[in-house]
């Protein structure tokens, strides 16, 4: 079974600052994917970034980057130059051995102007 | 790319009634997934289809739940004899193939009176 733990129920950041959201996971699969999805209030779930576990290089997408530590089973998300539109619930997600996604409980990010 | 479409957006019904939700995936996607999200939690996997074949079902999908994808295009999720605990957001997602990112719809919010 796969599990995902997000230990920060809520985080806040000042506009233009940098914030890091933490995630640890557990899986017995040797081949798996990791994702961060965001869910703005009353809006649809959107993919932020994707990491293939066999790739050592950390994924980046514009202002979003991850720190993937495979041995530690850690997958944190860094948001640089935070914008008001980044305010959302962020979910750390794993997929492996099956096509189902396994979600953490989420971290609510508030961006202060 | 018109995105994943779900109908209705909201459904209010009395306990014991049957409800049916519809999901139209992105047109070229052959994978279709259903998830359930309760308040303050991450989505939980219910079931998925590859074309018209239902390949995996969660134990969360009790006998009262049934999902179909008759022609490998749209899908329906039916809940019979609804209970209070069925109140949740039901999310549909689709992907081009296994291992590719899943794209989510806006969800159907079910409220049981």
Coordinates of C-alpha atoms in Angstrom, one line a residue:
Chain A
X1 CA 0.0 0.0 0.0
X2 CA 1.1 3.5 -0.7
X3 CA 0.8 6.4 1.8
X4 CA 1.4 10.1 1.6
X5 CA 2.0 12.4 4.6
X6 CA 1.8 16.1 4.5
X7 CA 2.7 17.4 7.9
X8 CA 1.7 21.0 7.3
X9 CA -2.1 21.5 7.3
X10 CA -1.6 25.2 6.6
X11 CA 1.2 27.5 5.4
X12 CA 1.3 31.2 4.6
X13 CA 3.8 33.3 2.6
X14 CA 4.2 36.9 1.6
X15 CA 3.7 37.8 -2.0
X16 CA 7.0 37.6 -3.9
X17 CA 8.6 35.4 -1.2
X18 CA 9.5 31.7 -1.4
X19 CA 7.7 28.9 0.4
X20 CA 8.4 25.2 0.7
X21 CA 5.7 22.6 1.2
X22 CA 6.8 19.2 2.7
X23 CA 5.7 15.7 1.8
X24 CA 6.9 12.2 2.7
X25 CA 5.6 9.1 1.2
X26 CA 5.9 5.3 1.5
X27 CA 5.7 2.8 -1.3
X28 CA 7.0 -0.7 -2.0
X29 CA 7.0 -0.1 -5.7
X30 CA 10.3 0.3 -7.5
X31 CA 8.8 2.4 -10.3
X32 CA 6.5 5.2 -9.5
X33 CA 5.5 8.8 -10.1
X34 CA 5.1 11.7 -7.8
X35 CA 3.0 14.8 -8.4
X36 CA 1.9 18.0 -6.8
X37 CA -1.6 19.1 -7.6
X38 CA -3.2 22.4 -6.6
X39 CA -6.9 22.9 -5.9
X40 CA -8.0 26.6 -5.7
X41 CA -11.1 27.3 -3.7
X42 CA -14.2 26.0 -5.6
X43 CA -12.1 25.3 -8.7
X44 CA -10.7 22.2 -10.3
X45 CA -7.6 20.2 -9.4
X46 CA -4.7 21.2 -11.5
X47 CA -1.3 19.5 -12.0
X48 CA 1.6 21.6 -10.8
X49 CA 4.6 19.3 -11.4
X50 CA 5.5 15.7 -12.0
X51 CA 8.5 13.7 -11.1
X52 CA 9.4 10.2 -12.3
X53 CA 11.1 8.3 -9.5
X54 CA 13.8 6.8 -11.7
X55 CA 15.0 10.3 -12.6
X56 CA 17.5 11.8 -10.2
X57 CA 17.2 15.3 -11.6
X58 CA 14.6 17.4 -9.7
X59 CA 11.7 18.6 -11.8
X60 CA 11.1 22.3 -12.4
X61 CA 8.1 24.2 -13.9
X62 CA 8.7 27.9 -14.0
X63 CA 8.4 29.2 -10.4
X64 CA 7.8 25.6 -9.1
X65 CA 10.5 23.1 -8.3
X66 CA 10.8 20.0 -6.2
X67 CA 13.4 18.5 -3.9
X68 CA 13.1 14.8 -4.5
X69 CA 15.1 12.7 -2.0
X70 CA 14.4 9.1 -3.0
X71 CA 16.2 7.3 -0.1
X72 CA 14.4 9.5 2.4
X73 CA 11.1 9.2 0.5
X74 CA 10.7 12.9 0.6
X75 CA 9.2 15.1 -2.1
X76 CA 8.9 18.8 -1.2
X77 CA 7.6 21.6 -3.4
X78 CA 9.2 25.0 -3.5
X79 CA 7.3 28.0 -4.9
X80 CA 9.4 31.0 -5.7
X81 CA 8.2 34.6 -6.2
X82 CA 4.8 33.6 -4.7
X83 CA 1.8 35.2 -6.3
X84 CA -1.8 35.8 -5.1
X85 CA -3.0 33.2 -7.6
X86 CA -0.9 30.6 -5.9
X87 CA -3.3 30.5 -3.0
X88 CA -4.8 27.0 -3.0
X89 CA -4.9 23.6 -1.3
X90 CA -1.8 21.7 -2.5
X91 CA -1.8 17.9 -2.6
X92 CA 1.2 15.6 -2.7
X93 CA 0.4 12.6 -4.8
X94 CA 2.0 9.2 -5.6
X95 CA 1.2 6.7 -8.3
X96 CA 2.8 3.3 -8.7
X97 CA 1.9 -0.3 -9.3
X98 CA -1.6 0.8 -10.3
X99 CA -3.0 3.7 -12.2
X100 CA -4.8 5.1 -9.1
X101 CA -3.5 8.3 -7.5
X102 CA -2.9 8.3 -3.8
X103 CA -3.3 11.8 -2.3
X104 CA -2.1 13.3 1.0
X105 CA -4.4 15.3 3.1
X106 CA -3.2 18.6 1.6
X107 CA -1.6 21.8 2.7
X108 CA -3.6 25.0 2.5
X109 CA -1.4 27.8 1.2
X110 CA -2.3 31.4 1.9
X111 CA -0.5 34.2 0.1
X112 CA -0.5 37.6 1.9
X113 CA -0.3 40.8 -0.2
Chain B
X1 CA -9.0 20.5 -25.7
X2 CA -12.3 21.2 -23.9
X3 CA -11.2 19.6 -20.6
X4 CA -13.0 17.0 -18.5
X5 CA -16.7 17.9 -18.1
X6 CA -18.9 16.7 -15.2
X7 CA -22.7 17.0 -14.8
X8 CA -24.4 18.1 -12.6
X9 CA -22.2 20.5 -10.6
X10 CA -24.4 20.1 -7.6
X11 CA -26.9 17.5 -6.5
X12 CA -29.1 17.7 -3.5
X13 CA -31.2 14.6 -2.7
X14 CA -33.0 12.9 0.1
X15 CA -31.5 9.9 1.9
X16 CA -32.6 6.7 0.2
X17 CA -32.8 8.2 -3.3
X18 CA -30.7 7.1 -6.3
X19 CA -28.4 9.6 -8.0
X20 CA -26.4 9.4 -11.3
X21 CA -23.5 11.5 -12.3
X22 CA -22.0 11.9 -15.7
X23 CA -18.4 12.5 -16.8
X24 CA -17.1 13.4 -20.3
X25 CA -13.4 12.9 -20.5
X26 CA -11.0 14.7 -22.9
X27 CA -11.8 13.2 -26.2
X28 CA -8.6 11.4 -27.0
X29 CA -8.1 10.0 -23.5
X30 CA -8.8 6.3 -23.1
X31 CA -8.4 6.2 -19.3
X32 CA -11.1 7.5 -17.0
X33 CA -11.0 7.7 -13.2
X34 CA -13.5 8.4 -10.4
X35 CA -12.5 9.8 -7.0
X36 CA -14.4 10.9 -4.0
X37 CA -13.3 13.9 -1.9
X38 CA -14.8 14.6 1.6
X39 CA -14.4 17.9 3.3
X40 CA -10.8 18.6 4.5
X41 CA -9.4 15.4 2.9
X42 CA -7.6 14.5 -0.3
X43 CA -9.4 12.6 -3.0
X44 CA -9.7 8.9 -2.7
X45 CA -9.7 6.5 -5.6
X46 CA -13.0 4.7 -6.5
X47 CA -12.5 3.1 -9.9
X48 CA -11.0 3.4 -13.3
X49 CA -11.7 2.4 -16.9
X50 CA -9.5 1.7 -19.9
X51 CA -11.8 2.3 -22.8
X52 CA -15.0 0.5 -21.8
X53 CA -13.3 -2.0 -19.4
X54 CA -13.5 -1.4 -15.7
X55 CA -10.0 -2.5 -14.6
X56 CA -9.8 -1.6 -10.9
X57 CA -12.3 -0.9 -8.1
X58 CA -11.6 0.3 -4.6
X59 CA -13.2 -1.4 -1.6
X60 CA -14.8 2.0 -1.0
X61 CA -17.0 1.2 -4.0
X62 CA -19.8 -0.6 -2.1
X63 CA -22.6 -2.6 -3.7
X64 CA -24.6 0.5 -3.8
X65 CA -22.2 2.1 -6.3
X66 CA -21.9 1.2 -9.9
X67 CA -19.9 2.8 -12.7
X68 CA -20.1 2.3 -16.4
X69 CA -18.4 3.5 -19.5
X70 CA -20.4 1.7 -22.2
X71 CA -18.8 3.0 -25.4
X72 CA -15.4 4.0 -24.0
X73 CA -16.3 7.6 -24.1
X74 CA -18.4 9.2 -21.3
X75 CA -18.9 7.5 -18.0
X76 CA -21.7 7.4 -15.4
X77 CA -21.5 6.8 -11.6
X78 CA -24.7 5.7 -9.9
X79 CA -25.3 5.6 -6.2
X80 CA -28.3 3.7 -5.1
X81 CA -30.1 4.2 -1.7
X82 CA -28.0 7.1 -0.8
X83 CA -26.8 7.5 2.8
X84 CA -25.6 10.6 4.7
X85 CA -22.0 9.3 4.4
X86 CA -22.2 9.6 0.6
X87 CA -22.1 13.4 0.9
X88 CA -18.9 14.4 -0.9
X89 CA -17.4 15.8 -4.0
X90 CA -17.2 13.2 -6.8
X91 CA -14.3 13.9 -9.1
X92 CA -13.7 12.5 -12.5
X93 CA -10.3 12.5 -14.3
X94 CA -8.9 11.2 -17.6
X95 CA -5.5 10.5 -19.0
X96 CA -4.1 9.6 -22.4
X97 CA -2.5 6.4 -21.1
X98 CA -1.2 4.9 -18.0
X99 CA 1.5 6.9 -16.3
X100 CA 0.4 10.1 -17.9
X101 CA -0.9 13.0 -15.8
X102 CA -4.6 12.8 -14.9
X103 CA -6.7 15.8 -15.8
X104 CA -9.6 16.5 -13.5
X105 CA -13.1 17.9 -14.0
X106 CA -14.8 20.4 -11.7
X107 CA -16.5 17.7 -9.8
X108 CA -20.1 17.0 -8.7
X109 CA -20.9 18.0 -5.1
X110 CA -23.5 15.6 -3.6
X111 CA -25.5 16.7 -0.5
X112 CA -27.7 14.2 1.2
X113 CA -30.6 15.7 3.2

